[in-house]
Coordinates of C-alpha atoms and ligand atoms in Angstrom, one line a residue:
M492 CA -28.7 -11.4 5.5
S493 CA -26.4 -12.8 2.8
L494 CA -24.0 -11.1 0.5
K495 CA -26.3 -12.0 -2.3
E496 CA -29.3 -10.3 -0.7
I497 CA -27.1 -7.3 0.0
R498 CA -26.1 -7.0 -3.6
V499 CA -29.7 -7.3 -4.8
K500 CA -30.8 -4.5 -2.5
A501 CA -27.9 -2.3 -3.4
R502 CA -28.6 -2.7 -7.1
E503 CA -32.2 -1.6 -6.5
L504 CA -31.2 1.4 -4.4
A505 CA -28.4 2.5 -6.8
K506 CA -31.0 3.0 -9.6
G507 CA -28.5 2.2 -12.3
T508 CA -25.7 4.5 -11.1
C509 CA -23.9 1.4 -10.0
R510 CA -24.9 -1.9 -11.8
V511 CA -23.5 -4.0 -8.9
C512 CA -21.7 -6.2 -11.4
P513 CA -20.7 -9.8 -10.6
V514 CA -17.2 -8.5 -10.3
C515 CA -16.7 -4.7 -9.8
D516 CA -14.2 -4.2 -12.6
G517 CA -14.8 -0.7 -14.0
R518 CA -16.1 -1.8 -17.4
A519 CA -19.8 -1.1 -17.2
C520 CA -19.3 2.3 -15.5
A521 CA -16.2 3.4 -17.6
G522 CA -16.1 7.2 -17.7
E523 CA -18.8 7.7 -15.1
V524 CA -17.3 10.4 -12.8
P525 CA -19.4 11.7 -11.1
G526 CA -20.8 8.2 -10.6
M527 CA -18.8 5.1 -9.5
G528 CA -16.6 4.6 -12.5
G529 CA -13.1 5.5 -13.6
T530 CA -12.4 8.7 -15.5
G531 CA -12.1 9.0 -19.2
T532 CA -11.9 5.6 -20.9
G533 CA -12.0 4.0 -17.5
L534 CA -8.7 2.2 -18.2
S535 CA -7.0 3.1 -14.9
F536 CA -9.8 1.5 -12.9
V537 CA -9.8 -1.6 -15.2
N538 CA -5.9 -1.8 -15.0
N539 CA -6.2 -2.2 -11.2
I540 CA -8.2 -5.3 -11.8
T541 CA -6.2 -6.7 -14.7
A542 CA -2.9 -6.1 -12.9
L543 CA -4.0 -8.2 -10.0
R544 CA -5.4 -10.9 -12.3
A545 CA -2.0 -11.2 -14.0
I546 CA -0.5 -12.3 -10.7
Y547 CA -0.8 -15.8 -9.4
L548 CA -0.2 -17.4 -6.0
N549 CA 2.0 -20.4 -5.5
T550 CA 0.2 -23.3 -3.9
R551 CA 2.2 -24.8 -1.0
L552 CA 0.6 -27.7 1.0
I553 CA 3.5 -29.4 2.8
H554 CA 3.7 -27.2 6.0
K555 CA 2.2 -26.7 9.4
V556 CA 0.2 -23.6 8.8
H557 CA -3.2 -24.7 10.1
F558 CA -4.4 -21.4 11.7
P559 CA -2.7 -18.4 10.1
N560 CA -2.8 -15.2 12.0
T561 CA -4.4 -12.4 10.0
E562 CA -4.1 -9.8 12.8
I563 CA -1.8 -6.8 12.4
E564 CA -0.7 -3.7 14.3
I565 CA -0.2 -0.8 12.1
L566 CA 0.0 3.0 12.7
G567 CA -1.2 2.4 16.3
F568 CA -4.3 0.4 15.1
K569 CA -4.8 -3.2 16.1
L570 CA -6.7 -4.8 13.2
K571 CA -8.2 -8.3 12.8
S572 CA -7.0 -8.3 9.2
P573 CA -4.7 -6.2 7.1
L574 CA -7.7 -4.4 5.7
M575 CA -9.2 -0.9 6.0
I576 CA -12.2 0.6 4.2
A577 CA -11.2 3.3 1.7
P578 CA -12.9 6.7 2.1
I579 CA -15.7 7.2 -0.3
G580 CA -17.1 10.7 -0.3
G581 CA -20.3 12.1 -1.9
I582 CA -22.1 8.8 -1.8
A583 CA -25.5 10.4 -2.4
F584 CA -24.1 12.5 -5.2
N585 CA -22.2 9.6 -6.9
L586 CA -24.7 6.8 -6.2
G587 CA -28.1 8.1 -7.1
Q588 CA -29.0 9.3 -3.6
A589 CA -29.0 5.6 -2.5
M590 CA -28.2 6.6 1.1
P591 CA -27.7 9.9 2.9
E592 CA -24.0 10.8 3.5
A593 CA -24.3 10.6 7.3
A594 CA -26.0 7.2 7.3
Y595 CA -23.4 5.9 4.9
Q596 CA -20.4 7.1 7.0
E597 CA -22.0 5.7 10.1
A598 CA -22.6 2.3 8.5
I599 CA -19.0 2.2 7.2
A600 CA -17.3 3.4 10.4
F601 CA -19.3 1.3 12.9
G602 CA -19.4 -1.8 10.6
A603 CA -15.7 -1.7 10.2
V604 CA -15.1 -1.5 14.0
D605 CA -17.5 -4.4 14.5
A606 CA -15.3 -6.4 12.2
G607 CA -12.1 -5.4 14.0
I608 CA -10.9 -3.1 11.3
I609 CA -11.1 0.6 10.6
A610 CA -12.6 2.9 8.0
G611 CA -11.3 6.0 6.3
T612 CA -13.7 8.9 6.3
P613 CA -13.7 11.5 3.4
D614 CA -13.4 15.2 2.9
A615 CA -15.1 17.3 0.3
A616 CA -15.7 20.8 -0.8
P617 CA -18.4 21.4 1.8
M618 CA -16.8 21.1 5.2
E619 CA -19.9 19.3 6.5
V620 CA -18.6 16.1 4.8
M621 CA -15.5 16.1 7.0
E622 CA -17.7 16.9 10.0
I623 CA -19.9 13.9 9.3
G624 CA -16.9 11.7 9.3
L625 CA -15.4 13.2 12.4
A626 CA -18.8 12.7 14.2
Q627 CA -18.2 8.9 13.7
A628 CA -14.6 9.3 15.1
K629 CA -16.1 11.0 18.2
A630 CA -18.9 8.5 18.6
L631 CA -16.5 5.5 18.3
G632 CA -13.8 7.1 20.6
S633 CA -10.1 6.0 20.7
G634 CA -9.5 7.4 17.2
L635 CA -11.0 4.4 15.5
T636 CA -11.3 6.0 12.1
M637 CA -8.8 7.5 9.7
P638 CA -10.0 10.9 8.4
F639 CA -8.8 12.0 4.9
I640 CA -8.1 15.6 4.0
K641 CA -8.1 17.0 0.5
P642 CA -5.0 19.0 -0.6
W643 CA -6.6 22.4 -0.1
E644 CA -4.5 25.5 0.5
L645 CA -2.4 25.3 3.6
E646 CA -4.7 27.3 5.9
R647 CA -7.7 25.0 5.4
I648 CA -5.5 21.9 5.8
K649 CA -4.3 23.2 9.2
I650 CA -7.9 23.9 10.3
E651 CA -9.0 20.4 9.2
L652 CA -6.0 18.8 11.0
E653 CA -7.0 20.6 14.2
M654 CA -10.6 19.4 13.7
C655 CA -9.3 15.8 13.4
A656 CA -7.1 16.1 16.5
A657 CA -10.1 17.6 18.4
A658 CA -12.2 14.6 17.3
G659 CA -9.7 12.2 18.9
S660 CA -8.1 11.0 15.6
K661 CA -4.6 9.6 15.8
V662 CA -3.8 9.1 12.1
V663 CA -4.8 11.5 9.3
C664 CA -4.2 11.0 5.5
C665 CA -4.2 13.5 2.7
D666 CA -5.5 12.2 -0.7
L667 CA -3.1 14.3 -2.7
D668 CA -4.3 12.9 -6.0
S669 CA -7.6 14.7 -5.5
V670 CA -6.0 17.5 -7.4
G671 CA -7.3 15.5 -10.4
L672 CA -10.9 15.2 -9.3
I673 CA -13.3 16.7 -11.7
T674 CA -16.0 16.8 -8.9
L675 CA -14.0 19.4 -6.8
R676 CA -13.6 21.6 -9.9
L677 CA -17.3 21.3 -10.7
M678 CA -18.0 22.5 -7.2
G679 CA -15.6 25.4 -7.5
H680 CA -13.1 24.1 -4.9
P681 CA -10.1 22.9 -6.9
A682 CA -7.2 21.5 -4.9
Y683 CA -3.6 21.8 -5.9
P684 CA -0.4 19.7 -6.0
K685 CA 2.2 20.5 -3.2
D686 CA 5.9 21.0 -3.5
A687 CA 8.3 19.2 -1.2
G688 CA 8.5 22.3 1.1
E689 CA 4.8 22.6 1.5
L690 CA 4.5 18.9 2.1
A691 CA 7.1 19.1 4.9
K692 CA 5.1 22.0 6.5
I693 CA 1.9 19.9 6.4
V694 CA 3.7 17.0 8.0
A695 CA 5.1 19.3 10.7
A696 CA 1.6 20.8 11.4
A697 CA 0.2 17.2 11.9
R698 CA 3.1 16.3 14.1
Q699 CA 2.5 19.3 16.3
L700 CA -1.0 18.0 16.9
G701 CA 0.4 14.5 17.8
L702 CA -1.1 13.1 14.5
K703 CA 0.5 10.4 12.3
F704 CA 0.3 11.5 8.7
L705 CA 0.0 9.6 5.4
I706 CA -0.2 10.6 1.8
K707 CA -2.7 8.8 -0.5
G708 CA -2.5 8.7 -4.3
V709 CA 1.2 8.1 -4.7
M710 CA 1.8 6.2 -8.0
S711 CA 5.5 6.7 -8.6
L712 CA 8.8 5.9 -6.8
Q713 CA 9.8 9.6 -7.3
D714 CA 6.8 10.9 -5.3
A715 CA 7.1 8.1 -2.8
L716 CA 10.7 9.1 -2.0
I717 CA 9.8 12.8 -1.7
C718 CA 7.0 11.9 0.7
Q719 CA 9.4 9.8 2.8
E720 CA 11.9 12.7 2.9
A721 CA 9.1 15.0 4.0
G722 CA 8.6 12.7 7.1
V723 CA 5.3 10.9 6.4
D724 CA 4.4 7.8 8.4
G725 CA 3.1 6.0 5.4
L726 CA 1.7 6.1 1.9
V727 CA -1.4 4.8 0.3
I728 CA -0.3 3.7 -3.2
S729 CA -3.4 4.3 -5.2
N730 CA -4.8 5.7 -8.4
H731 CA -8.0 6.8 -6.6
G732 CA -9.8 3.8 -8.1
G733 CA -9.0 5.2 -11.5
R734 CA -11.0 8.4 -10.9
V735 CA -8.3 11.1 -11.3
L736 CA -6.1 10.3 -14.3
D737 CA -6.9 8.1 -17.3
G738 CA -4.2 5.9 -18.7
V739 CA -2.2 5.0 -15.6
P740 CA -1.0 1.5 -14.6
G741 CA -2.7 -0.8 -12.2
V742 CA -1.6 -0.3 -8.6
A743 CA -0.2 -3.8 -8.4
Q744 CA 2.2 -2.9 -11.2
V745 CA 3.5 0.2 -9.3
L746 CA 3.7 -1.3 -5.8
P747 CA 6.8 -3.6 -6.1
A748 CA 9.3 -0.8 -7.0
I749 CA 8.1 1.4 -4.1
A750 CA 8.2 -1.6 -1.7
R751 CA 11.7 -2.5 -2.7
K752 CA 12.9 0.9 -1.6
L753 CA 10.6 1.8 1.3
K754 CA 9.2 -1.4 2.9
G755 CA 10.0 -1.3 6.6
Q756 CA 10.8 2.4 6.6
I757 CA 7.3 3.7 6.3
K758 CA 4.0 2.0 6.2
L759 CA 2.8 1.0 2.7
L760 CA -1.0 0.8 2.2
V761 CA -2.4 0.1 -1.2
D762 CA -5.9 0.2 -2.8
G763 CA -7.5 -0.3 -6.2
G764 CA -9.3 -3.3 -7.6
I765 CA -8.9 -5.5 -4.5
R766 CA -12.0 -7.7 -4.5
S767 CA -11.1 -10.8 -2.5
G768 CA -8.9 -12.3 0.2
V769 CA -6.8 -13.7 -2.6
D770 CA -6.3 -10.2 -3.9
I771 CA -5.3 -9.0 -0.4
L772 CA -2.7 -11.8 -0.1
K773 CA -1.3 -10.9 -3.6
M774 CA -0.9 -7.2 -2.5
L775 CA 0.8 -8.3 0.7
A776 CA 3.2 -10.5 -1.3
L777 CA 4.0 -7.6 -3.6
G778 CA 5.0 -5.6 -0.5
A779 CA 2.0 -3.9 1.0
D780 CA 1.6 -3.8 4.8
A781 CA -2.1 -3.5 4.5
V782 CA -4.8 -2.8 1.9
M783 CA -7.9 -0.6 1.5
V784 CA -11.0 -1.6 -0.4
G785 CA -13.4 1.0 -1.7
R786 CA -16.4 0.3 -4.0
P787 CA -17.3 -3.2 -2.8
F788 CA -17.8 -1.7 0.8
A789 CA -20.0 1.0 -0.6
I790 CA -22.2 -1.7 -2.1
A791 CA -22.2 -3.6 1.2
A792 CA -23.2 -0.5 3.1
I793 CA -25.9 0.5 0.8
G794 CA -27.4 -3.0 0.5
G795 CA -26.8 -4.1 4.1
G796 CA -26.0 -1.1 6.3
R797 CA -23.6 -1.6 9.3
E798 CA -24.2 -5.4 9.3
G799 CA -23.5 -5.6 5.6
V800 CA -20.2 -3.9 6.1
T801 CA -19.2 -6.2 8.9
L802 CA -20.3 -9.3 6.9
F803 CA -18.2 -8.3 3.9
A804 CA -15.1 -7.5 6.0
E805 CA -15.4 -10.8 7.7
T806 CA -15.8 -12.6 4.3
L807 CA -12.6 -10.9 3.0
R808 CA -10.8 -11.9 6.2
S809 CA -11.8 -15.5 6.0
Q810 CA -10.9 -15.7 2.3
L811 CA -7.5 -14.3 3.2
E812 CA -7.1 -16.9 6.0
Q813 CA -7.9 -19.7 3.5
A814 CA -5.4 -18.3 0.9
M815 CA -2.7 -18.1 3.7
I816 CA -3.3 -21.8 4.5
M817 CA -3.1 -22.7 0.8
T818 CA 0.2 -20.9 0.3
G819 CA 1.8 -21.8 3.7
C820 CA 1.8 -18.2 5.0
P821 CA 1.7 -18.2 8.8
E822 CA 1.2 -14.5 9.4
V823 CA 0.8 -11.2 7.5
A824 CA 4.4 -10.1 8.2
A825 CA 5.6 -13.4 6.5
A826 CA 4.0 -12.6 3.2
N827 CA 6.5 -11.9 0.5
E828 CA 7.2 -12.5 -3.1
D829 CA 7.9 -16.2 -2.4
L830 CA 4.1 -16.6 -2.2
L831 CA 3.8 -15.7 -5.9
W832 CA 3.9 -18.3 -8.7
R833 CA 6.5 -17.9 -11.4
A834 CA 6.9 -19.9 -14.6
E835 CA 10.1 -22.0 -14.3
Ligands
FMN389 C1 -17.6 7.4 -5.5 C2 -16.2 7.5 -4.9 C3 -15.8 8.5 -4.0 C4 -14.5 8.5 -3.5 N1 -14.2 9.5 -2.6 C5 -12.9 9.5 -2.1 C6 -12.5 10.5 -1.2 O1 -13.3 11.3 -0.8 N2 -11.2 10.5 -0.7 C7 -10.3 9.6 -1.2 O2 -9.2 9.6 -0.7 N3 -10.7 8.6 -2.1 C8 -11.9 8.6 -2.5 N4 -12.2 7.6 -3.4 C9 -11.2 6.6 -3.8 C10 -11.2 5.4 -2.8 O3 -10.8 5.9 -1.5 C11 -10.3 4.3 -3.3 O4 -9.0 4.9 -3.5 C12 -10.7 3.6 -4.5 O5 -12.1 3.5 -4.5 C13 -10.1 2.2 -4.4 O6 -10.5 1.4 -5.5 P1 -11.6 0.3 -5.4 O7 -12.9 1.1 -5.3 O8 -11.4 -0.4 -6.7 O9 -11.4 -0.6 -4.2 C14 -13.5 7.5 -3.9 C15 -13.9 6.5 -4.8 C16 -15.2 6.5 -5.3 C17 -15.6 5.3 -6.2

């Protein structure tokens, strides 16, 4: 099975809901939420791509980096590359019934672990979606997934945190930006923003269960600092792949200011528009500790199942390794803005 074959199969199964474009850049699917696109004009999704395209790496060839080390340890996970699979919920609903939810989450979670990385599993209005993800956590053991919780009212969050702990999870993330998701409103289960006090209570509830806790969807330094104050272990700087608010910048534009303040204090994950190992290295250079990739893994899972997911993850890892050789970067922790090209 090649990535090309996987894409052909995915295109067939998606029945036009995802065109499986040569580059997944948010243009063909603009406005398609539900679907795979970005909300409104689709600009926030497109901006993720263009922001990364506007950044260049600095070629460095006089050095001794022959075998760069792509492995990292983060949040208690040992990963073969600084890569995780972003949670994608409602795959059947958003992708033309291309694959049942359970089969999708299984392909993603197991394919990730086969490649030495981990996957995020989603939450949705029906609690069964979270249960499907947690079934993968139990089957894999050792907390080898990262469950995501929607910003429901406090009581449901606490129940879901307990479900995660019971499934053996060690790290849980709340996608706070889901407050902007039209799909939750369509299903009659809106989620709400949290104030600093509520956030601190949620972090404390996670701590009591021995869970590390992250917030996903942070797109401003102000929110990032409040999250840090509330005691989170990390952030996922993300605009939800452009699905929750039209007209926001690309994630690569927002990351540096947050990294300048918080790098080294809490873990900084990032997602949105990352399509290659080169893109991963750019995000590391801008200050991320690790990245998540969303839609391209959905395509890999639909077209190639568990093996497709593993193959795509390994492709990204080897592209990253090559980019590290070409920029003289010996290990992930050594990536910084010196890897970026600047006009003299
Ligand atoms: C169809 C679809 C469903 C998604 N579901 C979730 C979800 O349940 N929870 C979540 O935190 N993010 C969700 N996301 C956002 C992704 O986790 C991720 O932030 C985004 O896809 C990253 O951008 P990329 O697809 O350009 O890599 C979803 C994205 C898509 C396209």
